[in-house]
DNA sequence: ATGGTAGACGATCTA
């Protein structure tokens, strides 16, 4: 089963690329971030015509997440629980029945947090603390669980072409990195790092200053696998070629394969 | 130190 996360940076601007990519890449489940659309303007009919079930959690102008799935949704949960709920649309969870049992998948868009020293950065850290508490509870279920999305965190220097350029950025602050490590240390495997230590495996290249042409990228899009999911994990791939398309997102799809179907 | 680009929106804000 192929599961992919992709920050598409606007569904209205990216529906053409998304349709081409879906036909080409043939994913079973897709976690989208930054749809930048309200739910009733999301182009669900086009996507449903390819055989996907579509669930969205959008808002006007910014943020917004979605899950596309060839498997029907048994359950959908919108918003990260805790405090007074999410006023920003950054979290959606789907539950599916596979041939090997239940599968839980989350599409998340973690707050950027810039500039540091502001309420935006404290909101990011608070959101990460809430995510950790949510994960503690979900891991008790001992199910295959995938937390996929744009984490807006550069975990290690190897995850940036030029780490020195990010030292004052919210994505590379010690507090952000520590919170990401705390989440992983609950027992998740980070899929791409589980199969390679190679550098230059980035998932984001800024639109500005020729970042793509210079391969000046960062790796901030991840799939975290619970032990039950990791035990069925076979491979991961960063679909980097999509960044060279016309009108690309600044992020590319990150795909994994899980053995959750009958051979 | 600045500005470089992109999307949504309708003035700027977010990234």
PDB file of C-alpha atoms (C1' of nucleotides) in Angstrom:
ATOM      1  CA  UNK A   1       0.000   0.000   0.000  1.00  0.00           C
ATOM      2  CA  UNK A   2       1.423   3.320  -1.089  1.00  0.00           C
ATOM      3  CA  UNK A   3       0.922   6.238   1.332  1.00  0.00           C
ATOM      4  CA  UNK A   4       2.129   9.722   0.471  1.00  0.00           C
ATOM      5  CA  UNK A   5       2.372  13.127   2.149  1.00  0.00           C
ATOM      6  CA  UNK A   6       2.489  16.299   0.045  1.00  0.00           C
ATOM      7  CA  UNK A   7       2.210  19.975   0.925  1.00  0.00           C
ATOM      8  CA  UNK A   8       0.626  21.214  -2.301  1.00  0.00           C
ATOM      9  CA  UNK A   9       0.601  24.954  -1.449  1.00  0.00           C
ATOM     10  CA  UNK A  10      -2.926  25.713  -2.649  1.00  0.00           C
ATOM     11  CA  UNK A  11      -5.402  23.260  -4.185  1.00  0.00           C
ATOM     12  CA  UNK A  12      -6.796  25.838  -6.630  1.00  0.00           C
ATOM     13  CA  UNK A  13      -3.349  26.523  -8.064  1.00  0.00           C
ATOM     14  CA  UNK A  14      -2.283  22.862  -7.954  1.00  0.00           C
ATOM     15  CA  UNK A  15      -5.309  20.793  -9.050  1.00  0.00           C
ATOM     16  CA  UNK A  16      -3.803  20.286 -12.520  1.00  0.00           C
ATOM     17  CA  UNK A  17      -0.501  19.014 -11.146  1.00  0.00           C
ATOM     18  CA  UNK A  18      -2.313  16.922  -8.536  1.00  0.00           C
ATOM     19  CA  UNK A  19      -4.435  15.142 -11.159  1.00  0.00           C
ATOM     20  CA  UNK A  20      -1.403  14.360 -13.337  1.00  0.00           C
ATOM     21  CA  UNK A  21       0.526  13.165 -10.310  1.00  0.00           C
ATOM     22  CA  UNK A  22      -2.308  10.935  -9.001  1.00  0.00           C
ATOM     23  CA  UNK A  23      -2.570   9.146 -12.352  1.00  0.00           C
ATOM     24  CA  UNK A  24       1.203   8.783 -12.572  1.00  0.00           C
ATOM     25  CA  UNK A  25       2.076   7.879  -8.986  1.00  0.00           C
ATOM     26  CA  UNK A  26      -0.992   5.735  -8.164  1.00  0.00           C
ATOM     27  CA  UNK A  27      -1.017   6.281  -4.393  1.00  0.00           C
ATOM     28  CA  UNK A  28      -3.560   4.500  -2.189  1.00  0.00           C
ATOM     29  CA  UNK A  29      -3.686   7.198   0.501  1.00  0.00           C
ATOM     30  CA  UNK A  30      -2.576  10.830   0.126  1.00  0.00           C
ATOM     31  CA  UNK A  31      -2.124  13.317   2.961  1.00  0.00           C
ATOM     32  CA  UNK A  32      -2.294  16.894   1.658  1.00  0.00           C
ATOM     33  CA  UNK A  33      -1.336  20.083   3.484  1.00  0.00           C
ATOM     34  CA  UNK A  34      -1.825  23.777   2.772  1.00  0.00           C
ATOM     35  CA  UNK A  35      -4.922  23.254   0.655  1.00  0.00           C
ATOM     36  CA  UNK A  36      -5.714  26.965   1.313  1.00  0.00           C
ATOM     37  CA  UNK A  37      -9.378  26.319   0.661  1.00  0.00           C
ATOM     38  CA  UNK A  38     -12.638  26.047   2.508  1.00  0.00           C
ATOM     39  CA  UNK A  39     -14.201  22.581   2.427  1.00  0.00           C
ATOM     40  CA  UNK A  40     -17.002  23.363  -0.016  1.00  0.00           C
ATOM     41  CA  UNK A  41     -14.630  24.844  -2.604  1.00  0.00           C
ATOM     42  CA  UNK A  42     -12.275  21.852  -2.595  1.00  0.00           C
ATOM     43  CA  UNK A  43     -12.410  20.166  -6.056  1.00  0.00           C
ATOM     44  CA  UNK A  44     -13.511  16.828  -4.689  1.00  0.00           C
ATOM     45  CA  UNK A  45     -15.503  15.622  -7.702  1.00  0.00           C
ATOM     46  CA  UNK A  46     -12.465  15.499 -10.004  1.00  0.00           C
ATOM     47  CA  UNK A  47     -10.516  13.513  -7.439  1.00  0.00           C
ATOM     48  CA  UNK A  48     -13.426  11.206  -6.620  1.00  0.00           C
ATOM     49  CA  UNK A  49     -13.669  10.408 -10.330  1.00  0.00           C
ATOM     50  CA  UNK A  50     -10.261   8.710 -10.012  1.00  0.00           C
ATOM     51  CA  UNK A  51     -11.644   6.420  -7.335  1.00  0.00           C
ATOM     52  CA  UNK A  52     -10.630   8.321  -4.196  1.00  0.00           C
ATOM     53  CA  UNK A  53     -12.637   9.068  -1.108  1.00  0.00           C
ATOM     54  CA  UNK A  54     -11.993  12.673  -0.031  1.00  0.00           C
ATOM     55  CA  UNK A  55     -12.100  14.244   3.429  1.00  0.00           C
ATOM     56  CA  UNK A  56     -10.988  17.815   4.061  1.00  0.00           C
ATOM     57  CA  UNK A  57     -10.436  20.153   6.986  1.00  0.00           C
ATOM     58  CA  UNK A  58     -10.038  23.574   5.420  1.00  0.00           C
ATOM     59  CA  UNK A  59     -10.259  27.258   6.222  1.00  0.00           C
ATOM     60  CA  UNK A  60     -10.287  30.460   4.211  1.00  0.00           C
ATOM     61  CA  UNK A  61      -7.003  31.586   2.721  1.00  0.00           C
ATOM     62  CA  UNK A  62      -4.417  29.671   4.735  1.00  0.00           C
ATOM     63  CA  UNK A  63      -3.537  26.258   6.133  1.00  0.00           C
ATOM     64  CA  UNK A  64      -5.995  23.404   5.552  1.00  0.00           C
ATOM     65  CA  UNK A  65      -5.372  19.648   5.306  1.00  0.00           C
ATOM     66  CA  UNK A  66      -7.002  16.728   3.499  1.00  0.00           C
ATOM     67  CA  UNK A  67      -6.826  12.973   3.065  1.00  0.00           C
ATOM     68  CA  UNK A  68      -7.535  11.191  -0.229  1.00  0.00           C
ATOM     69  CA  UNK A  69      -7.992   7.430   0.034  1.00  0.00           C
ATOM     70  CA  UNK A  70      -8.878   4.483  -2.181  1.00  0.00           C
ATOM     71  CA  UNK A  71     -10.093   2.885   1.061  1.00  0.00           C
ATOM     72  CA  UNK A  72     -13.394   4.131   2.494  1.00  0.00           C
ATOM     73  CA  UNK A  73     -13.145   6.138   5.721  1.00  0.00           C
ATOM     74  CA  UNK A  74     -14.470   4.264   8.749  1.00  0.00           C
ATOM     75  CA  UNK A  75     -13.960   7.387  10.863  1.00  0.00           C
ATOM     76  CA  UNK A  76     -12.738  10.974  10.403  1.00  0.00           C
ATOM     77  CA  UNK A  77     -11.546  13.371  13.106  1.00  0.00           C
ATOM     78  CA  UNK A  78     -10.836  17.037  12.419  1.00  0.00           C
ATOM     79  CA  UNK A  79      -8.627  19.260  14.556  1.00  0.00           C
ATOM     80  CA  UNK A  80      -5.954  18.455  17.130  1.00  0.00           C
ATOM     81  CA  UNK A  81      -7.605  18.012  20.523  1.00  0.00           C
ATOM     82  CA  UNK A  82      -6.454  20.003  23.534  1.00  0.00           C
ATOM     83  CA  UNK A  83      -6.836  23.478  24.983  1.00  0.00           C
ATOM     84  CA  UNK A  84      -9.766  25.101  23.185  1.00  0.00           C
ATOM     85  CA  UNK A  85      -9.363  23.020  20.060  1.00  0.00           C
ATOM     86  CA  UNK A  86      -7.769  24.143  16.819  1.00  0.00           C
ATOM     87  CA  UNK A  87      -8.796  27.530  15.473  1.00  0.00           C
ATOM     88  CA  UNK A  88      -6.369  26.818  12.620  1.00  0.00           C
ATOM     89  CA  UNK A  89      -7.088  23.880  10.282  1.00  0.00           C
ATOM     90  CA  UNK A  90      -3.925  21.820  10.616  1.00  0.00           C
ATOM     91  CA  UNK A  91      -4.933  18.271  11.526  1.00  0.00           C
ATOM     92  CA  UNK A  92      -7.181  15.531  10.149  1.00  0.00           C
ATOM     93  CA  UNK A  93      -7.233  11.833  11.069  1.00  0.00           C
ATOM     94  CA  UNK A  94      -8.716   8.997   9.019  1.00  0.00           C
ATOM     95  CA  UNK A  95      -9.309   5.399  10.082  1.00  0.00           C
ATOM     96  CA  UNK A  96      -9.396   2.609   7.497  1.00  0.00           C
ATOM     97  CA  UNK A  97      -9.949  -1.136   7.327  1.00  0.00           C
ATOM     98  CA  UNK A  98      -7.264  -2.972   5.370  1.00  0.00           C
ATOM     99  CA  UNK A  99      -6.838  -6.646   4.588  1.00  0.00           C
ATOM    100  CA  UNK A 100      -4.434  -6.752   7.552  1.00  0.00           C
ATOM    101  CA  UNK A 101      -6.702  -4.833   9.924  1.00  0.00           C
ATOM    102  CA  UNK A 102      -7.113  -1.245  11.064  1.00  0.00           C
ATOM    103  CA  UNK A 103      -4.924   1.618   9.820  1.00  0.00           C
ATOM    104  CA  UNK A 104      -4.894   5.165  11.241  1.00  0.00           C
ATOM    105  CA  UNK A 105      -3.486   8.008   9.155  1.00  0.00           C
ATOM    106  CA  UNK A 106      -3.041  11.661  10.138  1.00  0.00           C
ATOM    107  CA  UNK A 107      -2.369  14.546   7.757  1.00  0.00           C
ATOM    108  CA  UNK A 108      -0.842  17.408   9.748  1.00  0.00           C
ATOM    109  CA  UNK A 109       0.485  20.873   8.977  1.00  0.00           C
ATOM    110  CA  UNK A 110       2.601  22.026  11.872  1.00  0.00           C
ATOM    111  CA  UNK A 111       2.791  25.796  12.509  1.00  0.00           C
ATOM    112  CA  UNK A 112       5.772  27.525  10.869  1.00  0.00           C
ATOM    113  CA  UNK A 113       6.514  29.581  13.988  1.00  0.00           C
ATOM    114  CA  UNK A 114       8.403  32.482  12.427  1.00  0.00           C
ATOM    115  CA  UNK A 115       9.551  34.900  13.555  1.00  0.00           C
ATOM    116  CA  UNK A 116      11.095  33.482  16.725  1.00  0.00           C
ATOM    117  CA  UNK A 117      10.434  35.371  19.927  1.00  0.00           C
ATOM    118  CA  UNK A 118       6.811  36.039  18.980  1.00  0.00           C
ATOM    119  CA  UNK A 119       3.473  34.447  19.824  1.00  0.00           C
ATOM    120  CA  UNK A 120       3.782  32.514  16.549  1.00  0.00           C
ATOM    121  CA  UNK A 121       6.772  30.631  17.886  1.00  0.00           C
ATOM    122  CA  UNK A 122       5.124  29.906  21.229  1.00  0.00           C
ATOM    123  CA  UNK A 123       2.024  28.697  19.337  1.00  0.00           C
ATOM    124  CA  UNK A 124       4.230  26.296  17.374  1.00  0.00           C
ATOM    125  CA  UNK A 125       5.773  24.841  20.543  1.00  0.00           C
ATOM    126  CA  UNK A 126       2.392  24.585  22.258  1.00  0.00           C
ATOM    127  CA  UNK A 127       0.966  22.800  19.200  1.00  0.00           C
ATOM    128  CA  UNK A 128       3.877  20.342  19.255  1.00  0.00           C
ATOM    129  CA  UNK A 129       3.290  19.659  22.957  1.00  0.00           C
ATOM    130  CA  UNK A 130      -0.392  18.963  22.236  1.00  0.00           C
ATOM    131  CA  UNK A 131       0.591  16.659  19.354  1.00  0.00           C
ATOM    132  CA  UNK A 132       2.882  14.737  21.682  1.00  0.00           C
ATOM    133  CA  UNK A 133       0.098  14.282  24.232  1.00  0.00           C
ATOM    134  CA  UNK A 134      -2.280  13.138  21.492  1.00  0.00           C
ATOM    135  CA  UNK A 135       0.337  10.647  20.239  1.00  0.00           C
ATOM    136  CA  UNK A 136       0.895   9.218  23.724  1.00  0.00           C
ATOM    137  CA  UNK A 137      -2.799   8.311  23.880  1.00  0.00           C
ATOM    138  CA  UNK A 138      -3.013   6.945  20.315  1.00  0.00           C
ATOM    139  CA  UNK A 139       0.074   4.744  20.746  1.00  0.00           C
ATOM    140  CA  UNK A 140      -1.716   2.969  23.585  1.00  0.00           C
ATOM    141  CA  UNK A 141      -4.028   1.488  20.937  1.00  0.00           C
ATOM    142  CA  UNK A 142      -1.031  -0.452  19.521  1.00  0.00           C
ATOM    143  CA  UNK A 143      -2.306  -0.022  15.961  1.00  0.00           C
ATOM    144  CA  UNK A 144      -0.560   0.810  12.687  1.00  0.00           C
ATOM    145  CA  UNK A 145      -0.537   4.628  12.891  1.00  0.00           C
ATOM    146  CA  UNK A 146       1.059   7.084  10.493  1.00  0.00           C
ATOM    147  CA  UNK A 147       1.623  10.743  11.348  1.00  0.00           C
ATOM    148  CA  UNK A 148       2.323  12.295   7.962  1.00  0.00           C
ATOM    149  CA  UNK A 149       2.787  15.887   7.011  1.00  0.00           C
ATOM    150  CA  UNK A 150       4.715  19.123   6.889  1.00  0.00           C
ATOM    151  CA  UNK A 151       6.369  19.330  10.310  1.00  0.00           C
ATOM    152  CA  UNK A 152       8.067  22.686   9.669  1.00  0.00           C
ATOM    153  CA  UNK A 153      11.085  21.352  11.582  1.00  0.00           C
ATOM    154  CA  UNK A 154      14.623  20.721  10.305  1.00  0.00           C
ATOM    155  CA  UNK A 155      15.574  17.936  12.729  1.00  0.00           C
ATOM    156  CA  UNK A 156      19.335  17.782  12.095  1.00  0.00           C
ATOM    157  CA  UNK A 157      22.012  19.710  10.168  1.00  0.00           C
ATOM    158  CA  UNK A 158      22.052  16.910   7.585  1.00  0.00           C
ATOM    159  CA  UNK A 159      18.463  17.900   6.728  1.00  0.00           C
ATOM    160  CA  UNK A 160      19.521  21.231   5.211  1.00  0.00           C
ATOM    161  CA  UNK A 161      21.867  22.075   2.371  1.00  0.00           C
ATOM    162  CA  UNK A 162      23.048  25.119   4.312  1.00  0.00           C
ATOM    163  CA  UNK A 163      22.254  24.677   8.028  1.00  0.00           C
ATOM    164  CA  UNK A 164      23.983  27.942   8.982  1.00  0.00           C
ATOM    165  CA  UNK A 165      21.355  29.874   7.031  1.00  0.00           C
ATOM    166  CA  UNK A 166      18.623  28.518   9.332  1.00  0.00           C
ATOM    167  CA  UNK A 167      20.075  29.174  12.800  1.00  0.00           C
ATOM    168  CA  UNK A 168      17.721  32.082  13.459  1.00  0.00           C
ATOM    169  CA  UNK A 169      14.707  30.396  11.867  1.00  0.00           C
ATOM    170  CA  UNK A 170      11.886  28.780  13.849  1.00  0.00           C
ATOM    171  CA  UNK A 171      12.316  25.550  11.856  1.00  0.00           C
ATOM    172  CA  UNK A 172      15.821  24.957  13.234  1.00  0.00           C
ATOM    173  CA  UNK A 173      15.541  26.242  16.813  1.00  0.00           C
ATOM    174  CA  UNK A 174      16.731  23.878  19.564  1.00  0.00           C
ATOM    175  CA  UNK A 175      13.217  23.930  21.078  1.00  0.00           C
ATOM    176  CA  UNK A 176      11.606  22.890  17.769  1.00  0.00           C
ATOM    177  CA  UNK A 177      14.155  20.143  17.188  1.00  0.00           C
ATOM    178  CA  UNK A 178      13.826  18.917  20.757  1.00  0.00           C
ATOM    179  CA  UNK A 179      10.038  18.713  20.467  1.00  0.00           C
ATOM    180  CA  UNK A 180      10.370  16.697  17.261  1.00  0.00           C
ATOM    181  CA  UNK A 181      12.825  14.322  18.943  1.00  0.00           C
ATOM    182  CA  UNK A 182      10.456  13.931  21.904  1.00  0.00           C
ATOM    183  CA  UNK A 183       7.681  12.924  19.523  1.00  0.00           C
ATOM    184  CA  UNK A 184       9.890  10.415  17.684  1.00  0.00           C
ATOM    185  CA  UNK A 185      11.195   9.018  20.966  1.00  0.00           C
ATOM    186  CA  UNK A 186       7.698   7.942  21.989  1.00  0.00           C
ATOM    187  CA  UNK A 187       8.375   5.052  19.610  1.00  0.00           C
ATOM    188  CA  UNK A 188       7.909   6.307  16.059  1.00  0.00           C
ATOM    189  CA  UNK A 189      10.191   5.474  13.164  1.00  0.00           C
ATOM    190  CA  UNK A 190      10.813   8.335  10.730  1.00  0.00           C
ATOM    191  CA  UNK A 191      10.397   6.491   7.450  1.00  0.00           C
ATOM    192  CA  UNK A 192      12.967   8.122   5.174  1.00  0.00           C
ATOM    193  CA  UNK A 193      15.694   8.198   7.820  1.00  0.00           C
ATOM    194  CA  UNK A 194      14.955   4.558   8.604  1.00  0.00           C
ATOM    195  CA  UNK A 195      16.182   3.544   5.154  1.00  0.00           C
ATOM    196  CA  UNK A 196      18.914   6.095   4.390  1.00  0.00           C
ATOM    197  CA  UNK A 197      21.402   8.424   6.045  1.00  0.00           C
ATOM    198  CA  UNK A 198      22.166  10.069   2.724  1.00  0.00           C
ATOM    199  CA  UNK A 199      22.271  13.858   2.600  1.00  0.00           C
ATOM    200  CA  UNK A 200      20.601  15.877  -0.170  1.00  0.00           C
ATOM    201  CA  UNK A 201      17.285  14.090   0.392  1.00  0.00           C
ATOM    202  CA  UNK A 202      15.285  17.291   0.692  1.00  0.00           C
ATOM    203  CA  UNK A 203      11.517  17.757   0.457  1.00  0.00           C
ATOM    204  CA  UNK A 204      11.276  21.582   0.164  1.00  0.00           C
ATOM    205  CA  UNK A 205      13.021  24.141  -1.988  1.00  0.00           C
ATOM    206  CA  UNK A 206      12.066  27.818  -1.638  1.00  0.00           C
ATOM    207  CA  UNK A 207      10.672  29.604  -4.680  1.00  0.00           C
ATOM    208  CA  UNK A 208      13.167  32.416  -4.068  1.00  0.00           C
ATOM    209  CA  UNK A 209      16.800  32.974  -4.973  1.00  0.00           C
ATOM    210  CA  UNK A 210      17.067  29.948  -7.285  1.00  0.00           C
ATOM    211  CA  UNK A 211      16.903  27.498  -4.369  1.00  0.00           C
ATOM    212  CA  UNK A 212      15.754  24.587  -6.573  1.00  0.00           C
ATOM    213  CA  UNK A 213      18.407  25.163  -9.214  1.00  0.00           C
ATOM    214  CA  UNK A 214      21.097  25.220  -6.505  1.00  0.00           C
ATOM    215  CA  UNK A 215      19.560  22.261  -4.620  1.00  0.00           C
ATOM    216  CA  UNK A 216      19.364  24.583  -1.624  1.00  0.00           C
ATOM    217  CA  UNK A 217      16.687  22.509   0.097  1.00  0.00           C
ATOM    218  CA  UNK A 218      15.524  21.321   3.501  1.00  0.00           C
ATOM    219  CA  UNK A 219      13.853  18.129   4.686  1.00  0.00           C
ATOM    220  CA  UNK A 220      10.743  19.003   6.691  1.00  0.00           C
ATOM    221  CA  UNK A 221       8.050  16.584   5.411  1.00  0.00           C
ATOM    222  CA  UNK A 222       7.912  13.304   7.295  1.00  0.00           C
ATOM    223  CA  UNK A 223       5.959  10.115   7.852  1.00  0.00           C
ATOM    224  CA  UNK A 224       6.261   8.894  11.449  1.00  0.00           C
ATOM    225  CA  UNK A 225       5.364   5.228  11.866  1.00  0.00           C
ATOM    226  CA  UNK A 226       4.104   3.550  15.030  1.00  0.00           C
ATOM    227  CA  UNK A 227       5.843   0.229  15.816  1.00  0.00           C
ATOM    228  CA  UNK A 228       2.929  -1.683  14.269  1.00  0.00           C
ATOM    229  CA  UNK A 229       3.244   0.368  11.074  1.00  0.00           C
ATOM    230  CA  UNK A 230       7.055   0.236  11.043  1.00  0.00           C
ATOM    231  CA  UNK A 231       6.922  -3.552  11.162  1.00  0.00           C
ATOM    232  CA  UNK A 232       5.129  -3.505   7.812  1.00  0.00           C
ATOM    233  CA  UNK A 233       7.267  -0.782   6.255  1.00  0.00           C
ATOM    234  CA  UNK A 234       9.309  -1.727   3.206  1.00  0.00           C
ATOM    235  CA  UNK A 235      10.470   1.377   1.319  1.00  0.00           C
ATOM    236  CA  UNK A 236      10.396   5.166   1.071  1.00  0.00           C
ATOM    237  CA  UNK A 237      10.873   7.590  -1.806  1.00  0.00           C
ATOM    238  CA  UNK A 238      11.029  11.346  -2.237  1.00  0.00           C
ATOM    239  CA  UNK A 239       9.330  12.157  -5.544  1.00  0.00           C
ATOM    240  CA  UNK A 240      11.704  14.983  -6.313  1.00  0.00           C
ATOM    241  CA  UNK A 241      10.961  15.157 -10.055  1.00  0.00           C
ATOM    242  CA  UNK A 242       7.631  16.879  -9.297  1.00  0.00           C
ATOM    243  CA  UNK A 243       9.511  20.018  -8.181  1.00  0.00           C
ATOM    244  CA  UNK A 244      10.709  20.535 -11.781  1.00  0.00           C
ATOM    245  CA  UNK A 245       7.154  20.605 -13.208  1.00  0.00           C
ATOM    246  CA  UNK A 246       5.470  23.791 -14.394  1.00  0.00           C
ATOM    247  CA  UNK A 247       3.797  25.700 -11.550  1.00  0.00           C
ATOM    248  CA  UNK A 248       5.185  23.386  -8.846  1.00  0.00           C
ATOM    249  CA  UNK A 249       4.503  23.404  -5.139  1.00  0.00           C
ATOM    250  CA  UNK A 250       7.595  24.318  -3.152  1.00  0.00           C
ATOM    251  CA  UNK A 251       7.282  20.876  -1.467  1.00  0.00           C
ATOM    252  CA  UNK A 252       7.423  17.444  -3.159  1.00  0.00           C
ATOM    253  CA  UNK A 253       5.559  14.202  -2.362  1.00  0.00           C
ATOM    254  CA  UNK A 254       7.166  11.783   0.115  1.00  0.00           C
ATOM    255  CA  UNK A 255       5.965   8.197  -0.368  1.00  0.00           C
ATOM    256  CA  UNK A 256       6.204   4.972   1.612  1.00  0.00           C
ATOM    257  CA  UNK A 257       5.128   1.415   0.961  1.00  0.00           C
ATOM    258  CA  UNK A 258       3.454  -0.617   3.716  1.00  0.00           C
ATOM    259  CA  UNK A 259       2.545  -4.305   3.525  1.00  0.00           C
ATOM    260  CA  UNK A 260      -1.120  -4.075   4.524  1.00  0.00           C
ATOM    261  CA  UNK A 261      -2.591  -5.949   1.596  1.00  0.00           C
ATOM    262  CA  UNK A 262      -2.833  -9.660   0.908  1.00  0.00           C
ATOM    263  CA  UNK A 263       0.064 -10.751  -1.275  1.00  0.00           C
TER     264      UNK A 263
ATOM    265  C1'  DA B   1      21.232  44.038   5.261  1.00  0.00           C
ATOM    266  C1'  DT B   2      18.111  43.366   1.735  1.00  0.00           C
ATOM    267  C1'  DG B   3      15.390  41.082  -1.447  1.00  0.00           C
ATOM    268  C1'  DG B   4      14.414  37.573  -4.036  1.00  0.00           C
ATOM    269  C1'  DT B   5       8.864  34.286  -5.393  1.00  0.00           C
ATOM    270  C1'  DA B   6       4.330  32.314  -4.763  1.00  0.00           C
ATOM    271  C1'  DG B   7      -0.829  31.804  -3.279  1.00  0.00           C
ATOM    272  C1'  DA B   8      -5.091  33.647  -1.689  1.00  0.00           C
ATOM    273  C1'  DC B   9      -7.343  37.708  -1.600  1.00  0.00           C
ATOM    274  C1'  DG B  10      -8.961  41.990  -2.551  1.00  0.00           C
ATOM    275  C1'  DA B  11      -5.255  45.264   2.109  1.00  0.00           C
ATOM    276  C1'  DT B  12      -1.855  42.707   3.173  1.00  0.00           C
ATOM    277  C1'  DC B  13      -0.679  38.175   5.338  1.00  0.00           C
ATOM    278  C1'  DT B  14       1.750  33.865   5.321  1.00  0.00           C
ATOM    279  C1'  DA B  15       5.449  31.288   4.020  1.00  0.00           C
TER     280       DA B  15
END
